[in-house]
CSV table of C-alpha atoms and ligand atoms in Angstrom, one decimal:
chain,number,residue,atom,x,y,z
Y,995,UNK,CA,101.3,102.7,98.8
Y,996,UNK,CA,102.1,100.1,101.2
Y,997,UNK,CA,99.9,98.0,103.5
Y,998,UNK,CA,100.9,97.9,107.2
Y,999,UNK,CA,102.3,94.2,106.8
Y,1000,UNK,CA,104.8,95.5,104.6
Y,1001,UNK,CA,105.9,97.1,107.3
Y,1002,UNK,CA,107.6,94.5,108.4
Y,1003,UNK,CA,111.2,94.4,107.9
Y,1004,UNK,CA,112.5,91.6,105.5
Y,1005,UNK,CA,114.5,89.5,108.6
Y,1006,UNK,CA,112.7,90.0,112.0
Y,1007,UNK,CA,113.6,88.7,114.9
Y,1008,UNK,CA,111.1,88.0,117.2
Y,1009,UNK,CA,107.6,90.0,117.2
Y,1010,UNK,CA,107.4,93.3,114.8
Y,1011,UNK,CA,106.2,95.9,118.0
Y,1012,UNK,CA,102.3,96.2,116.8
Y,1013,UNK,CA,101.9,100.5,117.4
Y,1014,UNK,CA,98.8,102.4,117.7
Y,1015,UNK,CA,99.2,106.3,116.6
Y,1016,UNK,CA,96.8,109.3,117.9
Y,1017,UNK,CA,97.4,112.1,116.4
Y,1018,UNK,CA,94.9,115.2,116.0
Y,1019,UNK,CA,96.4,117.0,113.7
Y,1020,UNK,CA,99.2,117.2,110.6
Y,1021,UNK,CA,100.4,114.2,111.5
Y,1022,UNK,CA,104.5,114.7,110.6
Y,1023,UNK,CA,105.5,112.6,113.8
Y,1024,UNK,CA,103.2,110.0,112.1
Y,1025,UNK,CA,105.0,110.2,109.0
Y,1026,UNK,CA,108.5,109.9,110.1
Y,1027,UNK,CA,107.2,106.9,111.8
Y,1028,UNK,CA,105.9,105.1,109.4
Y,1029,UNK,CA,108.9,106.2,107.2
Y,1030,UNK,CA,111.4,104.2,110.4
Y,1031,UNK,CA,108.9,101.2,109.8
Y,1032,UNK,CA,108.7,101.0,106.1
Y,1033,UNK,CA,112.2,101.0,105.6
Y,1034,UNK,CA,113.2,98.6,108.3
Y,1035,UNK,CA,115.1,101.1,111.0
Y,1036,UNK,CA,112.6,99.9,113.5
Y,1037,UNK,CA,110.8,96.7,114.0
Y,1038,UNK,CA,107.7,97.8,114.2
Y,1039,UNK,CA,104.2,98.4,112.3
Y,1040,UNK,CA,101.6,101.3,112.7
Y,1041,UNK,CA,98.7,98.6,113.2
Y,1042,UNK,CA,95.8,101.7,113.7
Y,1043,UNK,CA,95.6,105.6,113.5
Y,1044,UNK,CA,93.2,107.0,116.1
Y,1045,UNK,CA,91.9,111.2,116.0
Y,1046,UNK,CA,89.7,113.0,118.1
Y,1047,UNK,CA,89.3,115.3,115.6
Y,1048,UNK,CA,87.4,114.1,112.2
Y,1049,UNK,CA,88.9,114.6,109.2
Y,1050,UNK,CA,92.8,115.3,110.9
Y,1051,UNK,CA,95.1,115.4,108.1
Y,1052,UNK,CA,97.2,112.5,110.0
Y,1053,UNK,CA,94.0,110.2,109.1
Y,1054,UNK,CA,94.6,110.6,105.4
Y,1055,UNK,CA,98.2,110.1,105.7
Y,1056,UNK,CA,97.5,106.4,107.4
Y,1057,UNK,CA,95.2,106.1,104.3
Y,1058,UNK,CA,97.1,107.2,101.7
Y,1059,UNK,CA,99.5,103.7,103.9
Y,1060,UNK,CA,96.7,101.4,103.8
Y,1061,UNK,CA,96.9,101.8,107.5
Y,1062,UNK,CA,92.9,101.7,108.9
Y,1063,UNK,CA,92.1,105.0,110.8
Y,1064,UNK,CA,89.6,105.2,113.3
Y,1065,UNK,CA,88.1,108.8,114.3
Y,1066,UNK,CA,86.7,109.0,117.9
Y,1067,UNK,CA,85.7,112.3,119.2
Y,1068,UNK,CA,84.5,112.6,122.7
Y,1069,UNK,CA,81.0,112.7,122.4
Y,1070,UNK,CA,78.8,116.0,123.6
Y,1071,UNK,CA,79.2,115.8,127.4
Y,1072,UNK,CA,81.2,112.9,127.4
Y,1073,UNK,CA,83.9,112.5,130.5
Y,1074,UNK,CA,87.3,111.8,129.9
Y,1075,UNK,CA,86.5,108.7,131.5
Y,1076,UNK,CA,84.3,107.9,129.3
Y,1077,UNK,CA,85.9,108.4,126.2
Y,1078,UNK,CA,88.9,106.5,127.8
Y,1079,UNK,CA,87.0,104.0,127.6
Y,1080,UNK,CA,85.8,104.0,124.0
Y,1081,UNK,CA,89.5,104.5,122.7
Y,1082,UNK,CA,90.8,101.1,125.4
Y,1083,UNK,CA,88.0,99.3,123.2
Y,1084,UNK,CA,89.1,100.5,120.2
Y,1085,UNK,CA,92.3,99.3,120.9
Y,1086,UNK,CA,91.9,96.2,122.3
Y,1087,UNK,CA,90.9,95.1,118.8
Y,1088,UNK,CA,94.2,95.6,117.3
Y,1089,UNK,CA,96.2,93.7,120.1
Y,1090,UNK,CA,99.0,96.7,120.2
Y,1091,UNK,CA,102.0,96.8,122.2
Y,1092,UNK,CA,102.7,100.0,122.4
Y,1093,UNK,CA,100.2,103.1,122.1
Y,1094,UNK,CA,102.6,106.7,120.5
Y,1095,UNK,CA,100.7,109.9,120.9
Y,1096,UNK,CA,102.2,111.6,118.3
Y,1097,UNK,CA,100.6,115.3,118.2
Y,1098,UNK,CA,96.9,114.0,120.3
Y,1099,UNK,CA,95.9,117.3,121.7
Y,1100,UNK,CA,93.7,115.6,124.1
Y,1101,UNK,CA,94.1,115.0,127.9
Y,1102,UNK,CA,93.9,111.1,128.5
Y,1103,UNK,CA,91.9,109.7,131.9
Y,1104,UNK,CA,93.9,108.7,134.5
Y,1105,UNK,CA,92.2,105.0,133.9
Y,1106,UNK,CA,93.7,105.1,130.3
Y,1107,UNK,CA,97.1,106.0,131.3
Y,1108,UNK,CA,97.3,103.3,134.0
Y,1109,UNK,CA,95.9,100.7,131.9
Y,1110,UNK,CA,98.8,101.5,129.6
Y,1111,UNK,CA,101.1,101.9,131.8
Y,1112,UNK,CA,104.6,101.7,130.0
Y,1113,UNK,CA,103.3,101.1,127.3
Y,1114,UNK,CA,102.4,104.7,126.1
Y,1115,UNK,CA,105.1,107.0,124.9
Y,1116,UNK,CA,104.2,111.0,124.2
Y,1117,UNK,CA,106.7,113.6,122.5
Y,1118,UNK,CA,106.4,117.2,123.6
Y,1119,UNK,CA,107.4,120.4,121.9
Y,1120,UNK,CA,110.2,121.4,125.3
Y,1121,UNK,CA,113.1,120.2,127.0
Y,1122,UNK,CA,110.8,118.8,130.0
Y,1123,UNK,CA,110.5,119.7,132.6
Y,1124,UNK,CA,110.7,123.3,131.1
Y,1125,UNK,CA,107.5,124.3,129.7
Y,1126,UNK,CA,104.5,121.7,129.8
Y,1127,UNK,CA,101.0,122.4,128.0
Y,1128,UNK,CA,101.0,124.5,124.8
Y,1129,UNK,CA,102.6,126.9,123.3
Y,1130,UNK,CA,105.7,126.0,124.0
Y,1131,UNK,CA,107.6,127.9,120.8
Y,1132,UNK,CA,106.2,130.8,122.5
Y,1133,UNK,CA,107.2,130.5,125.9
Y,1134,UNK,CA,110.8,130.1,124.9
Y,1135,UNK,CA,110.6,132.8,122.9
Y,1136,UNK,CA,109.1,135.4,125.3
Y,1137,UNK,CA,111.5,134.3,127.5
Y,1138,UNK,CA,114.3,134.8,125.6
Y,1139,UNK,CA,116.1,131.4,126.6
Y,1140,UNK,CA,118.8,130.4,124.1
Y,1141,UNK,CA,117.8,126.3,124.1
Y,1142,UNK,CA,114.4,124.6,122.8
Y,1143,UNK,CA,114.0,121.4,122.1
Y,1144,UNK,CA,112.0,118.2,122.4
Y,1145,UNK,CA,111.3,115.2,124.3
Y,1146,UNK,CA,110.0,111.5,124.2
Y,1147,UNK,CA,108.4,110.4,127.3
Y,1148,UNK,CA,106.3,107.9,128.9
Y,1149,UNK,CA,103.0,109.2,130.0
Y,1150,UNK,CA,101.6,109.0,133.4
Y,1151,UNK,CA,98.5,110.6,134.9
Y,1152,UNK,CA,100.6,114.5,135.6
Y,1153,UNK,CA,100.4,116.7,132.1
Y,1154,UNK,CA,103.6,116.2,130.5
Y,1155,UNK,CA,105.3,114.9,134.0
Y,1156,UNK,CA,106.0,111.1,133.1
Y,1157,UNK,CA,109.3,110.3,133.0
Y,1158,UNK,CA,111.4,111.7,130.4
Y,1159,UNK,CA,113.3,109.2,127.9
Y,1160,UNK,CA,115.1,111.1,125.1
Y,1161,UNK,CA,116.1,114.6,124.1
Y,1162,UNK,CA,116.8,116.9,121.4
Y,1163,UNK,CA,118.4,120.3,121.6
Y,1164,UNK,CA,117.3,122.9,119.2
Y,1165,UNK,CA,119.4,126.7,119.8
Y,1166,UNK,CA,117.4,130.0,119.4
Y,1167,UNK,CA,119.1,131.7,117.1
Y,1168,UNK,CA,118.9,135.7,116.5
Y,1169,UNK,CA,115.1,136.4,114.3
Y,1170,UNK,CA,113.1,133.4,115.4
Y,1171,UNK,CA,109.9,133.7,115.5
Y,1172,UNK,CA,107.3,131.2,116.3
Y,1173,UNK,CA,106.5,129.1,112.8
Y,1174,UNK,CA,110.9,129.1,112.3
Y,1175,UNK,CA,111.5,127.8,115.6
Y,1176,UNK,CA,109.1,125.3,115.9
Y,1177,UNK,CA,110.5,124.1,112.2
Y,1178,UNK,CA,113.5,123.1,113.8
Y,1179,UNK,CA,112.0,121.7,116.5
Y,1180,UNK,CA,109.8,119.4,114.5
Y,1181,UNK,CA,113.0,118.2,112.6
Y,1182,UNK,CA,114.3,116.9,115.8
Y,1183,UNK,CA,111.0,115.5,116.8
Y,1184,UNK,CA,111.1,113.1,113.4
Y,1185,UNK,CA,114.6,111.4,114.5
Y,1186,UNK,CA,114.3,111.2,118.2
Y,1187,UNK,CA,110.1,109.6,118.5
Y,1188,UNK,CA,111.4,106.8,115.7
Y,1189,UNK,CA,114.6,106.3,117.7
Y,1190,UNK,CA,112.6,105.4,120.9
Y,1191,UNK,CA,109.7,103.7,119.4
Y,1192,UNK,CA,113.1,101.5,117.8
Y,1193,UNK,CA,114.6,101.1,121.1
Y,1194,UNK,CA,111.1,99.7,122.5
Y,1195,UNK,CA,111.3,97.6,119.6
Y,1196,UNK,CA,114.8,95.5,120.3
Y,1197,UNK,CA,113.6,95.3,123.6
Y,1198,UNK,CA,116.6,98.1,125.3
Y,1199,UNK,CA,113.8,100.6,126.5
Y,1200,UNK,CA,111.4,99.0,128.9
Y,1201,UNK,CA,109.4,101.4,131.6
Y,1202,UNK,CA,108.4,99.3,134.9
Y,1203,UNK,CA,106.5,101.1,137.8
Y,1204,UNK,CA,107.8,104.8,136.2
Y,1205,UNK,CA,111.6,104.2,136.0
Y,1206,UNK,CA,112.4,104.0,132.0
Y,1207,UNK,CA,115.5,101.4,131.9
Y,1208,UNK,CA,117.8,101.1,128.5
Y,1209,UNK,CA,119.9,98.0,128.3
Y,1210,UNK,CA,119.0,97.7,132.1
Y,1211,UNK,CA,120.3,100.7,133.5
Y,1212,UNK,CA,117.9,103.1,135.1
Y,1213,UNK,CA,117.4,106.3,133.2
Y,1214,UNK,CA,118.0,108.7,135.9
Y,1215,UNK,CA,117.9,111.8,133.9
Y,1216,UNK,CA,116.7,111.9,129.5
Y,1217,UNK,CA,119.5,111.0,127.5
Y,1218,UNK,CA,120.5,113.6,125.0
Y,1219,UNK,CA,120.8,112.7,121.5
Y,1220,UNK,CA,123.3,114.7,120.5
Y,1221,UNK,CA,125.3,113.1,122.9
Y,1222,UNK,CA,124.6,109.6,121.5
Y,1223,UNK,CA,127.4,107.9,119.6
Y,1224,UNK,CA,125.7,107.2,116.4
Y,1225,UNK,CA,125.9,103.9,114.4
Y,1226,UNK,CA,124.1,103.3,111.1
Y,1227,UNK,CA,121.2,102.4,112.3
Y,1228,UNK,CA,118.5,103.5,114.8
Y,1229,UNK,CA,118.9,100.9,117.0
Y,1230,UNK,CA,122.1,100.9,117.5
Y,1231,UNK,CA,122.7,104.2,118.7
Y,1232,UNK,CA,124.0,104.3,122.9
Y,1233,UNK,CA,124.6,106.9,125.5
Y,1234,UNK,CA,127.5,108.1,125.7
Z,1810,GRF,C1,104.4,118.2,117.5
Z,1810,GRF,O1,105.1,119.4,117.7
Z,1810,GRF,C2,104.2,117.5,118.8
Z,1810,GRF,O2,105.4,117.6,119.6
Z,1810,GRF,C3,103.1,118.2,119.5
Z,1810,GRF,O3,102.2,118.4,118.4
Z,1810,GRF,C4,102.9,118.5,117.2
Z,1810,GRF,C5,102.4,117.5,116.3
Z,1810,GRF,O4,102.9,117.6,115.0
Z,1810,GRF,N1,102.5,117.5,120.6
Z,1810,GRF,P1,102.5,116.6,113.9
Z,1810,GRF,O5,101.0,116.4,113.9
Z,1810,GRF,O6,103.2,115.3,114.2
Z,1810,GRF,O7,103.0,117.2,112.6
């Protein structure tokens, strides 16, 4: 078990990037997060885990880290606004840098997302812009298209619609159904969210007024990472 200061990589440079999780559910994108952390791939620690839904399985996980969970269900009748709110306060007490939603099946206000501005990073079950909202394995499958994937994003107001960071292609092959293709898909999801969450880290990725820049260059399109050349490390890895 390990506490979130041990986190920390053994030689830091600068600030460890101080994350807040929300997750509803199983919480995998959690774990391979907290795996990147742990083991020094990305300078960063998971400071809080937030659900909306008591008792997600991603709480325990944080736990079973020594990470504090909070669980903050809208309230009966509650707006979005409202419950914005709530989670902005809950947050505020952690001083984070960067706020993942890493499976939070909840819509965020529009207040929330613009307070965070740049600072909140989603991963989706498609290549976007193909296929926002839910069931995404689905969709692909019904419409017998040949590519699936995932991507990391920053999060604006529009469902899905902020700008798109990082990719990962995932081909449909011949038998997929929903649970085998979304497998694969979810094996992709737990190299590229780390990768991006490291990239924020080392300072490459930045996102100012809703144009994602790494090493300074504008990110006119999401980078594949397939086409990345690799290095050893997370961090290191560059567009080719
Ligand atoms: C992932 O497929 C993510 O893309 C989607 O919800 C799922 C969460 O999985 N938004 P997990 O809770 O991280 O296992």
């Amino acid at each position: 078990m390990s506490s979130p200061a041990e986190c920390e990589p053994a030689t830091p440079s600068g600030r460890v990037l101080r994350l807040a999780v929300l997750a509803s559910g199983t919480g995998s994108n959690l774990g391979a997060i907290l795996d990147a952390c742990r083991s020094g791939r990305i300078r960063a620690q998971v400071l809080v885990v937030i659900s909306d839904r008591p008792g997600a399985t991603a709480l325990g996980r944080a736990q079973a880290h020594g990470i504090p969970t909070l669980e903050l269900p809208p309230l009966s009748g509650e707006s979005r606004t409202s419950h914005g709110e709530r989670l902005l306060a809950a947050l505020t007490r952690f001083d984070i840098d960067l706020v993942v939603l890493a499976g939070y099946m909840r819509i965020l206000s529009a207040e929330f997302v613009q307070t965070l501005a740049g600072r909140l990073i989603n991963i989706h079950p498609s290549l976007l812009p193909r296929h926002k909202g839910l069931h995404t394995h689905r969709r692909v499958l019904e419409a017998g298209e040949l590519e699936h994937g995932c991507t990391v994003h920053f999060v604006t107001a529009e469902l899905d619609g902020g700008p798109p960071v990082l990719q990962s292609r995932v081909t449909v092959l011949e038998g997929d159904d929903e649970a085998r293709l979304a497998a694969r898909v979810l094996e992709r999801e737990h190299v590229v969210f780390p990768r991006v969450i490291g990239w924020i880290a080392d300072g490459r990725l930045t996102c100012d007024q809703g144009i994602p820049r790494l090493d300074g260059h504008a990110l006119g399109a999401p980078l594949l990472e397939d086409r990345l050349l690799e290095d050893s490390t997370v961090g290191e890895a560059t567009p080719r």
